[in-house]
């Protein structure tokens, strides 16, 4: 292992969070977050019930410079004390990605710092190293507003996709259910709060993909089932909303657990790991903040010898620290990016 000490500024702008962070990799390999600032654009997108790409890009332009300055101030550092700059270069909304990527390149050029273009998904995939000092191999469930996938993380740079959604992302389904019930945006935390007061057994909702041999997900039918259930009982009361949220959340959690259970089996088979050997399961993405889902996955893990690790929620949702950490990790492998590195709307980790 390298005993290099590296301080990296990481920028993130692939969706609706403008984020910057400074992370220090110590000589012993441990990570220290020196500053971590996120400007969330919730207010901009709330009236539309979802992220509007053009508005997101404009807000990134407005805030990225400000946030970078704040980050340096919080870490009490100046540019000359940095060793590296990294920025998300995809996948994501292209207009936003361009803002962070160009800012990172400009800082690299102006201050003569090496630059690493980071895959946003790799940022999520390596977060456990940042938060818990955990190295691959592990199983990763990435559940956010844009992604729903199970990855087998064999090593840094060696990722296998075990399953992904064939339609909506799970966070998107939470947001759509909240929207159709007239709750707030983003919908996940509202649905979770409503579900706490509801009866999950009153409405019978489907468990799409449950029992399938692969590890794929589907949430669009579940969302439509919620729509039909709500339509059938108009006018809808607060208690109805509580019960619908509870039923939806229980179904979503069941589906996740069923697909992850399948992935656990495939992971052991592929890596030739005995049933009684403890493995690690990491969850990342905004939906990982949902306590009911985490509880369900924890129970599943206990029954199948997988230890569940949930990084703190500010590192589960989009942030600059995970981009800085992924940048450091790639840099230590000898990877730096040219200033011609392009923004990418699509960039699967496993190709
Ligand atoms: O990772 P994230 O911040 O952004 C990206 O999508 O990349 O995830 C945002 C998603 C939203 O769909 C939001 O509704 C969902 O995460 N979310 C939750 C909860 N908190 C956030 N979903 C369910 N329960 C929550 N407590
Ligand atoms: Zn993300």
Coordinates of C-alpha atoms and ligand atoms in Angstrom, one line a residue:
X1 CA 0.0 0.0 0.0
X2 CA 1.2 3.5 -0.8
X3 CA 2.2 5.7 2.1
X4 CA 1.4 8.9 0.2
X5 CA -0.5 11.7 1.8
X6 CA -2.8 13.3 -0.7
X7 CA -5.2 16.2 -0.3
X8 CA -7.9 16.3 -3.0
X9 CA -10.7 18.8 -3.9
X10 CA -13.7 16.9 -5.4
X11 CA -16.5 18.4 -7.3
X12 CA -20.0 17.0 -8.0
X13 CA -22.7 18.4 -10.2
X14 CA -24.3 15.5 -12.0
X15 CA -27.9 15.9 -10.7
X16 CA -29.4 18.5 -8.4
X17 CA -26.7 19.0 -5.8
X18 CA -23.8 21.4 -6.3
X19 CA -21.1 19.9 -4.1
X20 CA -17.5 20.3 -3.3
X21 CA -15.3 18.7 -0.6
X22 CA -11.7 18.4 0.4
X23 CA -10.6 14.9 1.5
X24 CA -7.2 14.0 2.9
X25 CA -5.8 10.5 2.4
X26 CA -3.4 9.9 5.3
X27 CA -0.1 7.9 5.0
X28 CA -1.8 4.9 6.7
X29 CA -4.5 4.8 4.0
X30 CA -7.2 6.3 6.2
X31 CA -9.5 9.1 5.0
X32 CA -10.3 12.5 6.6
X33 CA -12.9 14.8 5.4
X34 CA -11.5 18.3 5.8
X35 CA -14.5 20.1 4.3
X36 CA -17.8 19.0 2.7
X37 CA -20.3 21.5 1.4
X38 CA -23.5 20.7 -0.6
X39 CA -25.9 23.2 -2.1
X40 CA -29.2 21.4 -2.7
X41 CA -31.5 22.8 -5.4
X42 CA -34.7 21.5 -3.8
X43 CA -36.4 24.9 -4.0
X44 CA -35.7 25.2 -7.7
X45 CA -37.2 21.9 -8.7
X46 CA -39.9 21.5 -6.0
X47 CA -42.6 23.3 -8.0
X48 CA -42.1 20.8 -10.9
X49 CA -42.0 17.7 -8.7
X50 CA -38.7 16.5 -10.3
X51 CA -35.4 17.7 -11.5
X52 CA -35.5 20.1 -14.5
X53 CA -32.1 19.6 -16.2
X54 CA -31.8 23.2 -17.7
X55 CA -32.6 24.8 -14.3
X56 CA -30.2 22.4 -12.6
X57 CA -27.3 23.4 -14.9
X58 CA -28.0 27.1 -14.4
X59 CA -28.0 26.7 -10.6
X60 CA -24.7 24.7 -10.8
X61 CA -23.1 27.6 -12.7
X62 CA -24.4 30.1 -10.1
X63 CA -23.1 28.1 -7.1
X64 CA -20.1 26.0 -8.0
X65 CA -17.5 28.8 -7.6
X66 CA -19.0 30.0 -4.3
X67 CA -19.0 26.5 -2.9
X68 CA -15.4 25.8 -3.9
X69 CA -14.3 29.0 -2.1
X70 CA -16.4 28.0 1.0
X71 CA -14.8 24.5 1.0
X72 CA -11.3 25.9 1.0
X73 CA -12.2 28.2 3.8
X74 CA -13.8 25.5 5.8
X75 CA -10.7 23.3 5.4
X76 CA -8.5 26.3 6.1
X77 CA -6.4 25.6 3.0
X78 CA -5.5 27.4 -0.2
X79 CA -5.0 26.0 -3.7
X80 CA -1.3 25.6 -3.3
X81 CA -1.9 23.1 -0.4
X82 CA -3.9 20.8 -2.7
X83 CA -2.4 17.8 -4.4
X84 CA -5.2 16.9 -6.7
X85 CA -8.5 17.9 -8.2
X86 CA -11.3 15.6 -9.3
X87 CA -14.7 16.1 -10.7
X88 CA -17.7 14.0 -11.8
X89 CA -17.6 13.6 -15.6
X90 CA -20.6 11.3 -15.8
X91 CA -23.0 9.7 -15.8
X92 CA -25.6 12.4 -15.2
X93 CA -27.5 15.3 -16.6
X94 CA -25.0 16.7 -19.2
X95 CA -25.5 20.4 -18.6
X96 CA -24.7 20.0 -14.9
X97 CA -21.8 17.5 -15.5
X98 CA -20.2 20.1 -17.8
X99 CA -20.2 22.8 -15.1
X100 CA -18.4 20.7 -12.4
X101 CA -16.0 19.1 -15.0
X102 CA -15.0 22.5 -16.5
X103 CA -14.6 24.0 -13.0
X104 CA -12.3 21.1 -12.1
X105 CA -10.3 21.4 -15.2
X106 CA -9.9 25.2 -14.8
X107 CA -8.6 24.8 -11.2
X108 CA -6.2 22.1 -12.4
X109 CA -4.9 24.3 -15.2
X110 CA -4.7 27.5 -13.1
X111 CA -3.0 25.9 -10.1
X112 CA -1.0 23.2 -11.9
X113 CA -2.7 20.3 -10.2
X114 CA -3.2 16.8 -11.6
X115 CA -6.9 16.2 -12.6
X116 CA -9.0 13.0 -12.4
X117 CA -12.4 12.7 -14.2
X118 CA -14.5 10.5 -11.9
X119 CA -17.4 8.2 -12.7
X120 CA -20.2 9.3 -10.3
X121 CA -21.1 5.6 -9.7
X122 CA -17.6 4.8 -8.7
X123 CA -17.9 7.6 -6.2
X124 CA -20.8 5.8 -4.6
X125 CA -19.2 2.4 -5.0
X126 CA -16.1 3.4 -3.0
X127 CA -17.8 5.5 -0.3
X128 CA -17.4 2.7 2.2
X129 CA -13.7 3.2 2.1
X130 CA -14.2 6.9 3.0
X131 CA -16.8 6.4 5.7
X132 CA -15.8 3.0 7.2
X133 CA -12.2 2.3 5.9
X134 CA -13.6 -0.7 4.0
X135 CA -11.9 -2.1 0.9
X136 CA -13.5 -4.3 -1.7
X137 CA -14.7 -7.0 -2.2
X138 CA -18.3 -6.3 -1.2
X139 CA -21.8 -6.3 -2.5
X140 CA -23.2 -2.8 -3.2
X141 CA -26.9 -1.8 -3.5
X142 CA -27.1 1.6 -5.0
X143 CA -30.6 3.1 -4.5
X144 CA -31.1 6.7 -5.5
X145 CA -33.4 8.9 -7.6
X146 CA -31.4 8.1 -10.7
X147 CA -30.1 4.6 -10.1
X148 CA -31.2 1.2 -8.8
X149 CA -28.5 -1.4 -9.1
X150 CA -26.7 -4.2 -7.4
X151 CA -23.0 -4.3 -8.1
X152 CA -20.4 -6.8 -7.2
X153 CA -17.4 -4.7 -6.3
X154 CA -14.4 -7.1 -6.6
X155 CA -11.7 -4.5 -6.5
X156 CA -11.2 -0.8 -7.4
X157 CA -12.0 -0.7 -11.1
X158 CA -13.4 -4.2 -11.2
X159 CA -17.2 -4.0 -11.0
X160 CA -19.8 -6.5 -12.1
X161 CA -23.5 -5.6 -12.5
X162 CA -25.7 -8.2 -10.9
X163 CA -29.0 -6.4 -11.5
X164 CA -30.6 -3.1 -12.2
X165 CA -34.1 -1.6 -12.7
X166 CA -35.8 -2.2 -16.0
X167 CA -37.9 0.9 -15.7
X168 CA -38.1 3.5 -12.9
X169 CA -35.4 4.0 -10.2
X170 CA -36.6 3.4 -6.7
X171 CA -36.2 7.0 -5.6
X172 CA -38.2 8.1 -8.6
X173 CA -41.0 5.7 -7.5
X174 CA -40.9 7.3 -4.0
X175 CA -41.1 10.7 -5.6
X176 CA -43.9 9.8 -7.9
X177 CA -46.0 8.3 -5.1
X178 CA -45.5 11.4 -3.0
X179 CA -46.5 13.6 -5.9
X180 CA -49.7 11.7 -6.6
X181 CA -50.7 11.8 -2.9
X182 CA -49.9 15.6 -2.8
X183 CA -47.0 15.2 -0.4
X184 CA -43.8 17.3 -0.7
X185 CA -40.7 17.0 -2.8
X186 CA -38.3 15.1 -2.8
X187 CA -40.9 12.5 -1.9
X188 CA -38.8 9.8 -0.1
X189 CA -38.7 11.4 3.4
X190 CA -42.4 12.3 3.2
X191 CA -43.5 8.8 2.2
X192 CA -41.3 7.4 5.0
X193 CA -42.9 9.8 7.6
X194 CA -46.4 9.0 6.4
X195 CA -45.7 5.2 6.3
X196 CA -44.8 5.3 10.0
X197 CA -48.5 6.1 10.9
X198 CA -50.0 3.7 8.4
X199 CA -51.2 0.1 8.2
X200 CA -49.1 -1.7 5.6
X201 CA -51.6 -4.5 5.2
X202 CA -54.8 -2.5 4.3
X203 CA -53.8 -2.2 0.6
X204 CA -52.5 -5.2 -1.3
X205 CA -49.8 -4.1 -3.6
X206 CA -47.7 -6.2 -6.0
X207 CA -44.0 -7.3 -5.5
X208 CA -42.7 -6.9 -9.1
X209 CA -39.8 -9.3 -10.1
X210 CA -40.0 -11.2 -6.8
X211 CA -38.6 -14.7 -7.2
X212 CA -37.0 -14.1 -10.6
X213 CA -33.7 -15.9 -11.2
X214 CA -31.9 -12.6 -12.1
X215 CA -31.4 -9.6 -9.8
X216 CA -33.3 -7.0 -11.7
X217 CA -35.9 -4.6 -10.3
X218 CA -39.1 -3.0 -11.6
X219 CA -41.0 -0.2 -9.9
X220 CA -43.2 1.3 -12.6
X221 CA -46.1 -1.3 -12.0
X222 CA -45.9 -0.7 -8.3
X223 CA -46.3 3.0 -8.8
X224 CA -49.3 2.4 -11.1
X225 CA -50.9 0.0 -8.5
X226 CA -50.6 2.9 -6.0
X227 CA -52.3 5.2 -8.4
X228 CA -55.2 2.8 -8.9
X229 CA -55.5 2.2 -5.1
X230 CA -55.7 6.0 -4.5
X231 CA -58.2 6.5 -7.3
X232 CA -60.5 3.9 -6.0
X233 CA -61.0 5.6 -2.6
X234 CA -61.5 9.3 -3.5
X235 CA -61.8 11.6 -1.7
X236 CA -58.7 10.5 0.0
X237 CA -58.2 11.1 3.7
X238 CA -54.9 11.6 5.6
X239 CA -55.3 8.1 7.1
X240 CA -55.7 6.7 3.6
X241 CA -52.4 8.4 2.6
X242 CA -50.7 6.9 5.7
X243 CA -51.9 3.4 4.8
X244 CA -51.0 3.7 1.1
X245 CA -47.5 5.0 2.0
X246 CA -47.0 2.1 4.4
X247 CA -48.1 -0.4 1.8
X248 CA -45.9 1.1 -0.9
X249 CA -42.9 1.2 1.4
X250 CA -43.4 -2.3 2.6
X251 CA -43.6 -3.5 -1.0
X252 CA -40.5 -1.6 -2.1
X253 CA -38.5 -2.9 0.8
X254 CA -39.7 -6.5 0.1
X255 CA -38.7 -6.2 -3.5
X256 CA -35.2 -4.8 -2.6
X257 CA -34.7 -7.6 -0.1
X258 CA -35.8 -10.3 -2.5
X259 CA -33.4 -9.1 -5.3
X260 CA -30.5 -8.6 -2.9
X261 CA -31.0 -12.1 -1.5
X262 CA -30.6 -13.4 -5.0
X263 CA -27.5 -11.3 -5.4
X264 CA -26.0 -12.6 -2.2
X265 CA -26.2 -16.1 -3.6
X266 CA -24.7 -15.1 -6.9
X267 CA -21.9 -13.2 -5.1
X268 CA -21.0 -16.2 -3.0
X269 CA -21.1 -18.6 -6.0
X270 CA -19.0 -16.3 -8.2
X271 CA -16.4 -15.6 -5.6
X272 CA -16.5 -19.1 -4.2
X273 CA -17.3 -18.0 -0.7
X274 CA -18.7 -20.5 1.8
X275 CA -22.2 -19.9 3.2
X276 CA -20.9 -19.4 6.8
X277 CA -18.3 -16.8 5.9
X278 CA -19.3 -13.2 6.7
X279 CA -19.4 -10.9 3.7
X280 CA -20.2 -7.1 3.5
X281 CA -23.2 -5.5 2.0
X282 CA -23.1 -1.7 1.5
X283 CA -26.0 0.5 0.7
X284 CA -25.6 3.9 -0.9
X285 CA -27.8 6.6 -2.6
X286 CA -30.5 8.8 -1.2
X287 CA -33.0 6.0 -0.5
X288 CA -30.4 4.4 1.8
X289 CA -31.6 7.0 4.3
X290 CA -34.9 5.1 4.6
X291 CA -34.9 3.4 8.0
X292 CA -37.5 0.8 7.2
X293 CA -35.5 -0.3 4.1
X294 CA -32.2 -0.4 6.1
X295 CA -33.9 -2.5 8.8
X296 CA -35.2 -5.0 6.2
X297 CA -31.8 -5.3 4.6
X298 CA -30.1 -5.7 8.0
X299 CA -32.5 -8.6 8.9
X300 CA -31.8 -10.2 5.5
X301 CA -28.0 -9.7 6.1
X302 CA -28.2 -11.4 9.5
X303 CA -30.0 -14.4 8.0
X304 CA -27.4 -14.8 5.2
X305 CA -24.1 -13.9 6.9
X306 CA -23.8 -10.5 5.3
X307 CA -22.9 -7.5 7.5
X308 CA -24.8 -4.4 6.4
X309 CA -22.9 -1.1 6.3
X310 CA -24.8 2.1 5.7
X311 CA -22.6 5.2 5.4
X312 CA -23.9 8.3 7.1
X313 CA -26.7 9.8 5.0
X314 CA -24.7 12.9 4.0
X315 CA -22.2 10.5 2.3
X316 CA -25.0 8.2 0.9
X317 CA -26.6 11.1 -1.1
X318 CA -24.6 12.9 -3.8
X319 CA -21.6 14.7 -2.3
X320 CA -18.1 16.0 -3.3
X321 CA -16.3 13.9 -0.7
X322 CA -17.0 10.6 -2.5
X323 CA -15.7 12.2 -5.7
X324 CA -12.6 13.4 -4.0
X325 CA -12.0 9.9 -2.5
X326 CA -12.6 8.2 -5.9
X327 CA -10.2 10.7 -7.4
X328 CA -7.5 9.9 -4.8
X329 CA -8.1 6.1 -5.3
X330 CA -7.7 6.4 -9.1
X331 CA -4.6 8.7 -8.7
X332 CA -2.9 6.1 -6.5
X333 CA -3.5 3.6 -9.3
X334 CA -1.6 5.9 -11.6
X335 CA -4.6 7.2 -13.4
X336 CA -4.8 10.9 -14.2
X337 CA -7.1 12.4 -16.9
X338 CA -6.3 14.7 -19.8
X339 CA -8.0 18.1 -19.8
X340 CA -9.8 16.8 -22.9
X341 CA -11.7 14.3 -20.8
X342 CA -15.3 14.5 -22.1
X343 CA -18.5 14.8 -20.1
X344 CA -20.6 11.7 -20.4
X345 CA -24.4 11.4 -20.0
X346 CA -24.0 7.6 -19.9
X347 CA -21.1 5.8 -18.4
X348 CA -21.7 2.4 -17.0
X349 CA -19.2 1.2 -14.4
X350 CA -19.1 -2.3 -15.6
X351 CA -18.2 -2.0 -19.3
Ligands
LIG1 O1 -28.8 10.0 -4.1 P1 -29.7 11.1 -4.2 O2 -29.6 12.3 -3.2 O3 -29.7 11.8 -5.6 C1 -29.8 11.1 -6.8 O4 -30.9 10.7 -7.2 O5 -28.7 10.9 -7.4 O6 -31.2 10.5 -4.0 C2 -32.4 11.2 -4.1 C3 -33.5 10.3 -3.9 C4 -34.9 10.9 -4.1 O7 -35.6 10.2 -5.0 C5 -35.5 10.9 -2.7 O8 -36.9 10.9 -2.7 C6 -34.9 9.6 -2.2 O9 -33.5 9.6 -2.6 N1 -34.9 9.6 -0.7 C7 -35.6 8.7 0.0 C8 -35.4 9.1 1.4 N2 -34.6 10.2 1.5 C9 -34.3 10.5 0.2 N3 -36.3 7.7 -0.3 C10 -36.9 7.0 0.6 N4 -36.8 7.3 2.0 C11 -36.1 8.3 2.4 N5 -36.0 8.6 3.7
LIG2 ZN1 -25.7 9.7 -7.0

